[in-house]
PDB file of C-alpha atoms in Angstrom:
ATOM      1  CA  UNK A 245      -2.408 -13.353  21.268  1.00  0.00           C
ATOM      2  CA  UNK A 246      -3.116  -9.923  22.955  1.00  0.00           C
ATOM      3  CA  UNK A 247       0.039  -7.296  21.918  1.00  0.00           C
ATOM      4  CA  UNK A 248      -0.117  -3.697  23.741  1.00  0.00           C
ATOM      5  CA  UNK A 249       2.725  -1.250  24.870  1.00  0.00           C
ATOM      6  CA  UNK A 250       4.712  -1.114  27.335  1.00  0.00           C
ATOM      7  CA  UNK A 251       5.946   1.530  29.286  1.00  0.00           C
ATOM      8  CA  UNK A 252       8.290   3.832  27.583  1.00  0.00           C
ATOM      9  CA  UNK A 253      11.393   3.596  30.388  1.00  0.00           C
ATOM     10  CA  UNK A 254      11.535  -0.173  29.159  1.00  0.00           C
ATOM     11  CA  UNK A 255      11.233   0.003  24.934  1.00  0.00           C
ATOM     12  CA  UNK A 256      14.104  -0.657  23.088  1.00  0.00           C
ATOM     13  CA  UNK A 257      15.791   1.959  20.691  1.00  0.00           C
ATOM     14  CA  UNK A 258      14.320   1.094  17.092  1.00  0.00           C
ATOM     15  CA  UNK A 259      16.917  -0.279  14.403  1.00  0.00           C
ATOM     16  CA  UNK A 260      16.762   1.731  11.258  1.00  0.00           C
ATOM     17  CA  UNK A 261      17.318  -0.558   8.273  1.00  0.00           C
ATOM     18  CA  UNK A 262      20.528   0.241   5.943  1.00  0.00           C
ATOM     19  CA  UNK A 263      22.479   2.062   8.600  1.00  0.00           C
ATOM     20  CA  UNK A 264      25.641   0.223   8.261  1.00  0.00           C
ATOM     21  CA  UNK A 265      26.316  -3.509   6.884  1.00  0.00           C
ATOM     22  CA  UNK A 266      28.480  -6.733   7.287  1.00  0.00           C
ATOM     23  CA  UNK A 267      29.592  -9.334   4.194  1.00  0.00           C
ATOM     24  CA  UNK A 268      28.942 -12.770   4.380  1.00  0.00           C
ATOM     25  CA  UNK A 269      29.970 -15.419   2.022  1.00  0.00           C
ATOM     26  CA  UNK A 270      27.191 -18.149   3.040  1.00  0.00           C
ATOM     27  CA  UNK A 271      27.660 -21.655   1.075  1.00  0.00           C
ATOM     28  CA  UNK A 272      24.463 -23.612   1.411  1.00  0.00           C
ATOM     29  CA  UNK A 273      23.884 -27.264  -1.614  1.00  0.00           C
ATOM     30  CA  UNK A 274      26.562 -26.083  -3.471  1.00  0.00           C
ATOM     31  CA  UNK A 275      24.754 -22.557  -3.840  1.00  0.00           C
ATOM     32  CA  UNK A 276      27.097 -19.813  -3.039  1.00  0.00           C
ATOM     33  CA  UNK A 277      25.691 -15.978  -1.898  1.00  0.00           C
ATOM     34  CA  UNK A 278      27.726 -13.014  -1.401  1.00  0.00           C
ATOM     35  CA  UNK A 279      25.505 -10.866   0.580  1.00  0.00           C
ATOM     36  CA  UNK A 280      25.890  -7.646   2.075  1.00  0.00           C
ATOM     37  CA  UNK A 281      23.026  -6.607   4.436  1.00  0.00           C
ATOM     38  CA  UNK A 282      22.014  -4.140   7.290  1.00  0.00           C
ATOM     39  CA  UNK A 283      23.812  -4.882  10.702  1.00  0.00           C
ATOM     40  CA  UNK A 284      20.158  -4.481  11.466  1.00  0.00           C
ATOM     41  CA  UNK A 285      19.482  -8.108  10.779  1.00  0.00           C
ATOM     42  CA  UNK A 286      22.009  -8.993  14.105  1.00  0.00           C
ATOM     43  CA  UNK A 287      20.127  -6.192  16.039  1.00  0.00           C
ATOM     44  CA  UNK A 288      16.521  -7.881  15.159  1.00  0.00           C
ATOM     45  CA  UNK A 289      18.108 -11.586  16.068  1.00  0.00           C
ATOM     46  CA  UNK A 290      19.861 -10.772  19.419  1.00  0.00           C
ATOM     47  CA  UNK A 291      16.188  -9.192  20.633  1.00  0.00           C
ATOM     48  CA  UNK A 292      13.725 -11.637  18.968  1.00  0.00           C
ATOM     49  CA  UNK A 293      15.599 -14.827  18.770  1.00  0.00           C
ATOM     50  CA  UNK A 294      15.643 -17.094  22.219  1.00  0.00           C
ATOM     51  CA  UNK A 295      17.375 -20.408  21.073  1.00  0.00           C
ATOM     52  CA  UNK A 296      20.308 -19.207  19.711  1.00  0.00           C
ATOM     53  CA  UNK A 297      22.255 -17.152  22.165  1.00  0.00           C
ATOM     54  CA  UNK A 298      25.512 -17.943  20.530  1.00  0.00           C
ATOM     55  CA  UNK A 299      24.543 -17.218  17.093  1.00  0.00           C
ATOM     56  CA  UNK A 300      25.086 -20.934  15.816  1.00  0.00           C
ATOM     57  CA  UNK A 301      22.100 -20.472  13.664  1.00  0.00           C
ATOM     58  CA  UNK A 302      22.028 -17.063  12.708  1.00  0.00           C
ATOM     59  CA  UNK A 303      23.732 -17.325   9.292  1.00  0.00           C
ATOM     60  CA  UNK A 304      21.636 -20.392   8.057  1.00  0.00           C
ATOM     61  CA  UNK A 305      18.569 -18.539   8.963  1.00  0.00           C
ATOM     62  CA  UNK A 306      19.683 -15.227   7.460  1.00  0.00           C
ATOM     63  CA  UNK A 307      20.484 -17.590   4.003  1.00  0.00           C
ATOM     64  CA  UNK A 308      16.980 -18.857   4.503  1.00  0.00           C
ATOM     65  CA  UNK A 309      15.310 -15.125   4.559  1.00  0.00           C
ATOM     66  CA  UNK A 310      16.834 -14.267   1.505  1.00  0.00           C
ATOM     67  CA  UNK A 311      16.433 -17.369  -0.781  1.00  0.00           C
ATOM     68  CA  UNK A 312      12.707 -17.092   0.468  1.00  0.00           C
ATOM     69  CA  UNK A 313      12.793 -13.691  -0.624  1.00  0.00           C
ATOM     70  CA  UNK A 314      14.373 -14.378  -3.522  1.00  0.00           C
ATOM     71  CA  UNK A 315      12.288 -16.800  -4.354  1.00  0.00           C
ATOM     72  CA  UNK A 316       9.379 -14.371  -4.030  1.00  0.00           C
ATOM     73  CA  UNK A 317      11.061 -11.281  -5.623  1.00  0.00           C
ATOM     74  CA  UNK A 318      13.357 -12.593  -8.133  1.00  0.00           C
ATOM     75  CA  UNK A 319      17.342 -12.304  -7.288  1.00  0.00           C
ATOM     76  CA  UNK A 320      17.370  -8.432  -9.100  1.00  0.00           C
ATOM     77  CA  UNK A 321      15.543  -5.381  -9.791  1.00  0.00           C
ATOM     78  CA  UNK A 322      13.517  -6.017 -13.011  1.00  0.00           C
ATOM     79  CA  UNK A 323      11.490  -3.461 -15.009  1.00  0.00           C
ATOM     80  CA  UNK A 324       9.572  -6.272 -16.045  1.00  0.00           C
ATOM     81  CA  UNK A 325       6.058  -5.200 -15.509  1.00  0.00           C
ATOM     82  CA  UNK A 326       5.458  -8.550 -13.121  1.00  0.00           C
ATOM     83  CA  UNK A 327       8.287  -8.866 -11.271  1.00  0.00           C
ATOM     84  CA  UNK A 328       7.778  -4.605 -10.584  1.00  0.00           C
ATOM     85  CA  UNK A 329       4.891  -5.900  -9.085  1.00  0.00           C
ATOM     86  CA  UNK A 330       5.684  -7.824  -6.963  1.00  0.00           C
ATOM     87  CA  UNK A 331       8.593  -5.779  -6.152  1.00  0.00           C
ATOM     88  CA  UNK A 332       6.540  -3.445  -5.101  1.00  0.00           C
ATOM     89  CA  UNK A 333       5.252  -5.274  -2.170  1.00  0.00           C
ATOM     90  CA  UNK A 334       8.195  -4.799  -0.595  1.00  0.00           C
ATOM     91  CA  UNK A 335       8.401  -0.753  -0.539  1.00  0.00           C
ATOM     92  CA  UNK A 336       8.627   0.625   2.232  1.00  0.00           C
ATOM     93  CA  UNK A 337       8.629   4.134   3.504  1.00  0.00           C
ATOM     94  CA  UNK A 338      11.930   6.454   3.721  1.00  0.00           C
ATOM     95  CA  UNK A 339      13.675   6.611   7.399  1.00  0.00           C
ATOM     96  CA  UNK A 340      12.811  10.554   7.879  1.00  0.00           C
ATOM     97  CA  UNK A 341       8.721   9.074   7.583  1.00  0.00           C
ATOM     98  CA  UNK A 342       9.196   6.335  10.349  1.00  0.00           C
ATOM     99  CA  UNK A 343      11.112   9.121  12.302  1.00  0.00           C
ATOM    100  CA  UNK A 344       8.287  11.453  12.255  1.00  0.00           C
ATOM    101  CA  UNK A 345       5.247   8.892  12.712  1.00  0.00           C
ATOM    102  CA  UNK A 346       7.522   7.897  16.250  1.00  0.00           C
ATOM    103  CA  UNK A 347       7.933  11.303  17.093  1.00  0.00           C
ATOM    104  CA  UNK A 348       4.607  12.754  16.103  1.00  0.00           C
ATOM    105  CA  UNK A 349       2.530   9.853  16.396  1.00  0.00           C
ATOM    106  CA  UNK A 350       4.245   7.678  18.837  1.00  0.00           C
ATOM    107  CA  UNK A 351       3.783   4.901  16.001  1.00  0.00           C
ATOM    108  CA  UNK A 352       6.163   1.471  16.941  1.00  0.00           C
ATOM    109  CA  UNK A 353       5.101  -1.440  14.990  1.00  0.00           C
ATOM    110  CA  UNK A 354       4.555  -1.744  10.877  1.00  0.00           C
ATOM    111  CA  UNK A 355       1.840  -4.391  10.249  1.00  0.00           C
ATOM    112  CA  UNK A 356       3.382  -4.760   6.785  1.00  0.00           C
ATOM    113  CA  UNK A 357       7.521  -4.838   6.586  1.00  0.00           C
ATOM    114  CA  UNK A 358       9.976  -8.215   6.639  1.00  0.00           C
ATOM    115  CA  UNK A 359      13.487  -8.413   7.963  1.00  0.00           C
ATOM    116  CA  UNK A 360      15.074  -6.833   5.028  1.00  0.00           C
ATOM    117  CA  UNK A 361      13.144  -4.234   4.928  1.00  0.00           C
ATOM    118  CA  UNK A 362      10.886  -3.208   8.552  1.00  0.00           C
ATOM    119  CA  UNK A 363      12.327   0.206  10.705  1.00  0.00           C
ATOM    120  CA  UNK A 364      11.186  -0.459  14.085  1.00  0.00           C
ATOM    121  CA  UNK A 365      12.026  -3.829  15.884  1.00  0.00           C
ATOM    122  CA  UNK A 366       8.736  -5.514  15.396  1.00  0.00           C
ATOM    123  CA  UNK A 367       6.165  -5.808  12.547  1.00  0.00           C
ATOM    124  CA  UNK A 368       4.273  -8.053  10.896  1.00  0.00           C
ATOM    125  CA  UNK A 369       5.166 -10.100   7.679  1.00  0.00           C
ATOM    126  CA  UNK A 370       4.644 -12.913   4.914  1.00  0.00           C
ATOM    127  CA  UNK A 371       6.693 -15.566   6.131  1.00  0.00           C
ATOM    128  CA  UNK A 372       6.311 -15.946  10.117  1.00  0.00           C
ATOM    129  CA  UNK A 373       8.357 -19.398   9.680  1.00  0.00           C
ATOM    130  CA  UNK A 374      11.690 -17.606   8.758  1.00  0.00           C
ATOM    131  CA  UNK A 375      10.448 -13.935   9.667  1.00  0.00           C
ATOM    132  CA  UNK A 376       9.965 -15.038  13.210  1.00  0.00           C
ATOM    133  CA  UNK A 377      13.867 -15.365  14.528  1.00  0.00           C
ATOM    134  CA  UNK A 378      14.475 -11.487  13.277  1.00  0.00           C
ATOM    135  CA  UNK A 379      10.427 -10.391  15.064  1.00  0.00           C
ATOM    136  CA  UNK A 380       8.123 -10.824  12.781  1.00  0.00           C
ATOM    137  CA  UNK A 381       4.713 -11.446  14.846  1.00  0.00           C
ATOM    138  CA  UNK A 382       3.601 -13.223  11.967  1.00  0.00           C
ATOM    139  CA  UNK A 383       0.471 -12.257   9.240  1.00  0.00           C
ATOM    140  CA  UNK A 384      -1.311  -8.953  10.576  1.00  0.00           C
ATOM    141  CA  UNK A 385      -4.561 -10.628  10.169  1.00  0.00           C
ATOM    142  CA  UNK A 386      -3.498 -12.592  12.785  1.00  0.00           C
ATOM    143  CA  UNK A 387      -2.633 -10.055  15.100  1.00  0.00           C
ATOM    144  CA  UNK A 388      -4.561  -9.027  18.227  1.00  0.00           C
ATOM    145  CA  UNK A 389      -4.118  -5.925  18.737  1.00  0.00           C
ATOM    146  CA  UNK A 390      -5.079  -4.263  22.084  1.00  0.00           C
ATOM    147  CA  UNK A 391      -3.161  -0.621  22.314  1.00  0.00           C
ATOM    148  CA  UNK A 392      -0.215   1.263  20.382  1.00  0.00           C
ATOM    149  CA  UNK A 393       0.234   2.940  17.514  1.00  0.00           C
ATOM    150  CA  UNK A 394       0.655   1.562  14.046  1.00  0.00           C
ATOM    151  CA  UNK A 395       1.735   2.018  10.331  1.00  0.00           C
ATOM    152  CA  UNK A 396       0.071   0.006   8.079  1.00  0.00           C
ATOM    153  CA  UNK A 397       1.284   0.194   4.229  1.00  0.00           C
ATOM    154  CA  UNK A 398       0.075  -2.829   2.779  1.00  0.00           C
ATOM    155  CA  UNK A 399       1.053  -4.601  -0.897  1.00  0.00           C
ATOM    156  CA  UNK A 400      -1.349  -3.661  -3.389  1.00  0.00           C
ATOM    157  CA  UNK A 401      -3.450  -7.052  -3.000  1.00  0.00           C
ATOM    158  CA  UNK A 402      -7.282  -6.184  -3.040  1.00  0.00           C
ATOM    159  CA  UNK A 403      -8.154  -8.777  -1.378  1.00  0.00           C
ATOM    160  CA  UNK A 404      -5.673  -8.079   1.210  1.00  0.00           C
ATOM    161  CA  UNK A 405      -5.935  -4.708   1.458  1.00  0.00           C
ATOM    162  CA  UNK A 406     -10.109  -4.778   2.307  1.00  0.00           C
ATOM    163  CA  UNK A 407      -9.159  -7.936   4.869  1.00  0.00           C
ATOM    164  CA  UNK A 408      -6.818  -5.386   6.447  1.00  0.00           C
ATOM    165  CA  UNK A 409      -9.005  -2.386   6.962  1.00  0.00           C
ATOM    166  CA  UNK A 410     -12.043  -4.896   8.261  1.00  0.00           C
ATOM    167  CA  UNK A 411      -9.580  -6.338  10.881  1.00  0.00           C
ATOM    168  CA  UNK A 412      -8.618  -2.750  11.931  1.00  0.00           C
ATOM    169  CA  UNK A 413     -11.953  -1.745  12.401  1.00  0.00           C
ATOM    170  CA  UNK A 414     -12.671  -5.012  14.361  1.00  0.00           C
ATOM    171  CA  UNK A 415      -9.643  -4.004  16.303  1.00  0.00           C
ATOM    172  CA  UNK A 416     -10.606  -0.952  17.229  1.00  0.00           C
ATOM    173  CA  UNK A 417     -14.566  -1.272  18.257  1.00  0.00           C
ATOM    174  CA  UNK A 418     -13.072  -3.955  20.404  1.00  0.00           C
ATOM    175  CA  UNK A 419     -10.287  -2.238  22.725  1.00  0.00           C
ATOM    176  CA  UNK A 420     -11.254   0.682  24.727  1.00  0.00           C
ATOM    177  CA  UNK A 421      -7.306   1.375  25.150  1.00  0.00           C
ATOM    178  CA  UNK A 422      -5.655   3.865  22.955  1.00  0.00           C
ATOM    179  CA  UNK A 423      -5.325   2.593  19.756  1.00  0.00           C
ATOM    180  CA  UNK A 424      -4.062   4.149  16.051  1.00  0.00           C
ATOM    181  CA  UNK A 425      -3.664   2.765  12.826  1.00  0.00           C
ATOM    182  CA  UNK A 426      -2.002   5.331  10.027  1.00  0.00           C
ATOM    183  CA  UNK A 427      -2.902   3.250   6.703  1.00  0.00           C
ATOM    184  CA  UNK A 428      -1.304   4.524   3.171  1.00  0.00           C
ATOM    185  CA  UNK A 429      -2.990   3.266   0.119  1.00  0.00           C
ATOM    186  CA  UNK A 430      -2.406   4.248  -3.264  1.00  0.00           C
ATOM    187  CA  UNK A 431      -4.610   7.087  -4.342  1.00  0.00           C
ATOM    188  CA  UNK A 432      -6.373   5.122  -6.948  1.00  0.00           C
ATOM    189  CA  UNK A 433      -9.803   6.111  -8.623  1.00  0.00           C
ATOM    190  CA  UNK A 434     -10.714   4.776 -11.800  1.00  0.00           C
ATOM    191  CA  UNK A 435     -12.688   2.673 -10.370  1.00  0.00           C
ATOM    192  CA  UNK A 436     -11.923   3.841  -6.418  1.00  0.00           C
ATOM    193  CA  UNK A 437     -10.888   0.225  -4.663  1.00  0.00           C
ATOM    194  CA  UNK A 438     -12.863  -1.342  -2.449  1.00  0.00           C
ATOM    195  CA  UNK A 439     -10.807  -1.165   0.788  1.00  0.00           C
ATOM    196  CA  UNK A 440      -9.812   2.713  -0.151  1.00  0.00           C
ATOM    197  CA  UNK A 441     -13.268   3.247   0.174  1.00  0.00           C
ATOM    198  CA  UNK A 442     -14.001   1.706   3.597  1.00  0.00           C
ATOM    199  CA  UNK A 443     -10.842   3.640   4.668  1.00  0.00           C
ATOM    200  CA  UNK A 444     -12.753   6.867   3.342  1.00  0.00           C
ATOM    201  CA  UNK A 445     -15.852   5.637   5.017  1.00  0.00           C
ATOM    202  CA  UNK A 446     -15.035   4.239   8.133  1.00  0.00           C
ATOM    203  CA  UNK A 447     -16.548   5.396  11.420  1.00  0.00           C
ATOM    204  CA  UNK A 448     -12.931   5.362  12.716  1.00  0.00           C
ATOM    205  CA  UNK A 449     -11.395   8.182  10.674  1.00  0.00           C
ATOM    206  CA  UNK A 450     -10.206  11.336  11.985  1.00  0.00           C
ATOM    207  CA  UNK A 451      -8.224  12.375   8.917  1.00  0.00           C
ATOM    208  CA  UNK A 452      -7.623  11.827   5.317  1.00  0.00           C
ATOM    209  CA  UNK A 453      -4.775  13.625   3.612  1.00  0.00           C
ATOM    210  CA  UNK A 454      -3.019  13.398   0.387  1.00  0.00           C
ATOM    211  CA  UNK A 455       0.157  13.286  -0.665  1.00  0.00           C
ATOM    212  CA  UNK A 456       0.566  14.378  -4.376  1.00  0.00           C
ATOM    213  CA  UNK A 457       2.205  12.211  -7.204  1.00  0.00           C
ATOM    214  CA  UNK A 458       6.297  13.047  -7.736  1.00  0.00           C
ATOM    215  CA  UNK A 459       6.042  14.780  -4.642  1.00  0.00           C
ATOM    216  CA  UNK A 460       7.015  11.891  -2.127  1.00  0.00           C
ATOM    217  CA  UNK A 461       9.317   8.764  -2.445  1.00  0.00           C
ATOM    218  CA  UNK A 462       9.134   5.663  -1.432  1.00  0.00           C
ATOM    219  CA  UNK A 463      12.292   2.994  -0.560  1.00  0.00           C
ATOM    220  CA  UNK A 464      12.717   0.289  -3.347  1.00  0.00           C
ATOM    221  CA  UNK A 465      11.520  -3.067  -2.719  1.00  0.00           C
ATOM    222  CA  UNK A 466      15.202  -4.591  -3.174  1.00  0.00           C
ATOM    223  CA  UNK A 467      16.461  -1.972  -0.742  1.00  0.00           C
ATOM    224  CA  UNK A 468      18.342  -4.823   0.850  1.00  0.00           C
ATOM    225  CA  UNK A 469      20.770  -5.247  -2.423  1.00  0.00           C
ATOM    226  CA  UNK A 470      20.902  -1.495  -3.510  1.00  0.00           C
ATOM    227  CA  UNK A 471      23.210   1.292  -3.194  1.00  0.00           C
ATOM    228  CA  UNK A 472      22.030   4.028  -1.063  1.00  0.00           C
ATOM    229  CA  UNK A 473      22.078   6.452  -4.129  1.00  0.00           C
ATOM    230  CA  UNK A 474      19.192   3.881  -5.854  1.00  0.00           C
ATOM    231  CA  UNK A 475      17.682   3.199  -2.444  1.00  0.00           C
ATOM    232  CA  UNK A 476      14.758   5.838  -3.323  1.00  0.00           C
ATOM    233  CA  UNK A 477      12.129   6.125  -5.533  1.00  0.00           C
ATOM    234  CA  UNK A 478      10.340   8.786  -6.674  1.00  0.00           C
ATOM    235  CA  UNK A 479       6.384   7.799  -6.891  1.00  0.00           C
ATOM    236  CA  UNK A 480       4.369   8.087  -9.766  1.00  0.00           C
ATOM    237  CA  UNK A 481       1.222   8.055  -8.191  1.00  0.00           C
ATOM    238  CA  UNK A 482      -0.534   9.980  -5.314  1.00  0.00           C
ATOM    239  CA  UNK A 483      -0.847   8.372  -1.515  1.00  0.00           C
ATOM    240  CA  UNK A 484      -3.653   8.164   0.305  1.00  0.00           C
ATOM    241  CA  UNK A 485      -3.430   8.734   4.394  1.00  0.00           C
ATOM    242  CA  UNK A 486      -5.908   7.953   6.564  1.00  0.00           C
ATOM    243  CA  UNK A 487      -6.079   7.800  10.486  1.00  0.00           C
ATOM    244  CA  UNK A 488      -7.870   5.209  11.541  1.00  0.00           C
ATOM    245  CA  UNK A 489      -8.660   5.895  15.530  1.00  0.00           C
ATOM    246  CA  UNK A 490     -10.520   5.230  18.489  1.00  0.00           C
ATOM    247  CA  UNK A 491     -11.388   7.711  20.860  1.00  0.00           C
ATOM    248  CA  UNK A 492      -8.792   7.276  23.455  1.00  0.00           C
ATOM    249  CA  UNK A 493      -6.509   6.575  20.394  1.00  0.00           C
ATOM    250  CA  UNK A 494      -7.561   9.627  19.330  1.00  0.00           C
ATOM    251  CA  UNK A 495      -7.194  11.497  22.459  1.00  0.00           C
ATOM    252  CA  UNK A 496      -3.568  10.321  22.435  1.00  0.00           C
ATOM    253  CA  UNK A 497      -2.026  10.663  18.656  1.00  0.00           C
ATOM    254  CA  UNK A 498      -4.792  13.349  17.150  1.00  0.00           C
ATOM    255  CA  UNK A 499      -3.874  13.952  13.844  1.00  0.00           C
ATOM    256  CA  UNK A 500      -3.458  17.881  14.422  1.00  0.00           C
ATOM    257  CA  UNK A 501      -2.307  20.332  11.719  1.00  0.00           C
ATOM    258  CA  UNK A 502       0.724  20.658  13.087  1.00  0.00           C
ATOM    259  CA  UNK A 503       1.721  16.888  13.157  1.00  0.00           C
ATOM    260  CA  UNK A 504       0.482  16.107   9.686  1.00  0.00           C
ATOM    261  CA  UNK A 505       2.294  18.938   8.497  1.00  0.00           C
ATOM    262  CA  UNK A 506       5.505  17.967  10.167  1.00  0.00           C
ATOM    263  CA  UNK A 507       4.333  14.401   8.601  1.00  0.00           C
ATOM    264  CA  UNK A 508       4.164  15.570   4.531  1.00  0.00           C
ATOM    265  CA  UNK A 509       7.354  17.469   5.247  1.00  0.00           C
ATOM    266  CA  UNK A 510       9.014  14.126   6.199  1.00  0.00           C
ATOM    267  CA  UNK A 511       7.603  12.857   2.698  1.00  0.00           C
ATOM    268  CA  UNK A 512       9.607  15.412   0.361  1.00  0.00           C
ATOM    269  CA  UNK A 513      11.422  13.803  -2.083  1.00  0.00           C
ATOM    270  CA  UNK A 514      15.632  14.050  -1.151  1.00  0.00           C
ATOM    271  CA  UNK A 515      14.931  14.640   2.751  1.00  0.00           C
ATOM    272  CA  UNK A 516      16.384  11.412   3.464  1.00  0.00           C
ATOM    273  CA  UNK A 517      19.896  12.717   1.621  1.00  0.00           C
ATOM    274  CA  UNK A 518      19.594  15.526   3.653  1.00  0.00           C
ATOM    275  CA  UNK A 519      18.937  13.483   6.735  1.00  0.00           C
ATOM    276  CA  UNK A 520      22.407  11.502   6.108  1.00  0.00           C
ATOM    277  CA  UNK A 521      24.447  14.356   5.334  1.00  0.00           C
ATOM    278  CA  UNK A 522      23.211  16.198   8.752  1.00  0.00           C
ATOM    279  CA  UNK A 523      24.106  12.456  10.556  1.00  0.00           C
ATOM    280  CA  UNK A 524      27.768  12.480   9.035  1.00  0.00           C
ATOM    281  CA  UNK A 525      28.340  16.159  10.512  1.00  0.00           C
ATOM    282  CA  UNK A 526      26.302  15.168  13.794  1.00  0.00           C
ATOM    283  CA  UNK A 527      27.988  12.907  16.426  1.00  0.00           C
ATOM    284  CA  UNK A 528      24.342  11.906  17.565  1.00  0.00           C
ATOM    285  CA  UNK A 529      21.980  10.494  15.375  1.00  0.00           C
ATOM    286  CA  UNK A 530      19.224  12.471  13.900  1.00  0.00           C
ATOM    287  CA  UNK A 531      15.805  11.742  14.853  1.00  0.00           C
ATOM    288  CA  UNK A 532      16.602   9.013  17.343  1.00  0.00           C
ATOM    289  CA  UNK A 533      13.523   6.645  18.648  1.00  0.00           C
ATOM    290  CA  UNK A 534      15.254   5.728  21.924  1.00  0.00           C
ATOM    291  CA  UNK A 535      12.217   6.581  23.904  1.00  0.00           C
ATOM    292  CA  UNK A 536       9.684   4.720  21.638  1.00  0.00           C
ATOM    293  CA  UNK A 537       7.479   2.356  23.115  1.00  0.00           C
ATOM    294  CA  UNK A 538       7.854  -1.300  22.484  1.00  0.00           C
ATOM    295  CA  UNK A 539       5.290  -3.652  21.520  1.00  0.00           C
ATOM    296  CA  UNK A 540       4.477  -7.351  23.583  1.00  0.00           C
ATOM    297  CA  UNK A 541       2.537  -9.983  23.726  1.00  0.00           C
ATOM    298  CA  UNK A 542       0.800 -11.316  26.602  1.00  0.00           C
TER     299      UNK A 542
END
């Protein structure tokens, strides 16, 4: 599989998650769910699904995403020091970020999201069997990667996270097309991980930056069930960026002062609130990624 953009008068306009929602009552073995998610979801299944124009499917498939899920997660938010964990896998980054890595960066893929949770169209995930019908391309280690621009936050999995930054790198000394992965990590140092340090080291990085503990916020892992006033949270330990480039990709996205700047501002803790309130005075929507590029496979 060989993905790369296409041109920009043919992308379709990005679905933010959480924008507005629909309530289903969805009866499956006697098990009943009451579940009120992101019109999103119909968005991501009318582009991505091909056997279904009629939408005979889509709420069995939908039920099957979030028992999966919920099988994975647990059914609620749990301070529980596992199930945090694990919950955790599933944060993702707050709507004025994805704005400004498609504006600044021209960034229109995440390698790590799922349907409940992913900002731009397509993206990579866990569970490619269920994933797929709302486009998921499946595990990122999978995917072959010839141009674009990408966000890559992955779980905090070791193993996972040092797979990720070698297939990046493999990525990247293979395509002479433009080519950009931004990767956030956890700033992390006692001892430094493994993959944090290839990130640090890599032959492929044109900047590092830092984004300070309490100073940032992330979106909570059971986004998808929240109210938008719990929908942040505030995080308790520093991020890591790091551009991972190569020299056309460079060329094309350079991590100038100005961008990354533009970037941390994004980051500020309550600048999503702010973002809403300036949509419910605007009659256009704020930050808009209508002329994003899309991502395909050949």
């Amino acid at each position: 599989m060989r993905v790369s953009c296409t041109a920009e008068a043919t992308a379709f306009e990005s679905f933010e998650c959480s924008n507005s929602s629909h309530t289903y009552d969805v009866t499956f073995a006697e098990e009943r769910w009451d579940f009120e998610f992101p019109a999103t979801m119909e968005h991501l299944y009318r582009h991505s699904c091909f056997d279904d124009r009629k939408f005979d499917l889509f709420i069995p498939r939908v039920w099957v995403v979030l028992k999966r899920y919920a099988t994975f997660l647990g059914v609620n938010p749990s301070p529980n020091t596992a199930n945090a964990d694990v919950q955790d896998t599933q944060q993702s980054l707050p709507v004025t970020v994805f704005e400004c890595l498609n504006r600044a960066f021209g960034v229109t893929f995440e390698c790590f999201a799922s349907p409940l949770n992913c900002y731009f169209r397509q993206y990579c995930s866990a569970f490619a069997d269920c994933d797929s019908y709302f486009g998921s391309r499946g595990s990122f280690l999978k995917l072959k990667a010839v141009s674009g621009s990408f966000e890559a936050n992955p779980p905090y999995c070791e193993e996972l996270m040092e797979a990720s930054v070698d297939h990046m790198e493999r990525l990247l000394s293979d395509s002479p097309e433009p080519l950009s992965f931004i990767v956030l990590m956890p700033d992390y140092r006692e001892p430094t991980p493994v993959a944090l340090q290839r990130l640090e080291t890599s032959q492929f990085k044109r900047r590092q930056v830092i984004v300070p503990a309490y100073e940032h916020e992330f979106r909570h892992g059971f986004q998808h069930v929240l109210s938008k006033s719990e929908m942040n949270v505030r995080s308790v330990h520093a991020t890591v960026i790091v551009w991972l480039q190569n020299s056309a990709g460079h060329q094309r996205w350079e991590p100038s002062e100005d961008r990354v700047q533009a970037l941390l501002e994004a980051f500020r803790p309550g600048r999503e609130r702010e973002r809403d309130r300036q949509e419910l005075l605007s009659p256009t929507r704020q930050g808009s990624t209508s002329d994003s590029k899309d991502v395909v496979v050949h």
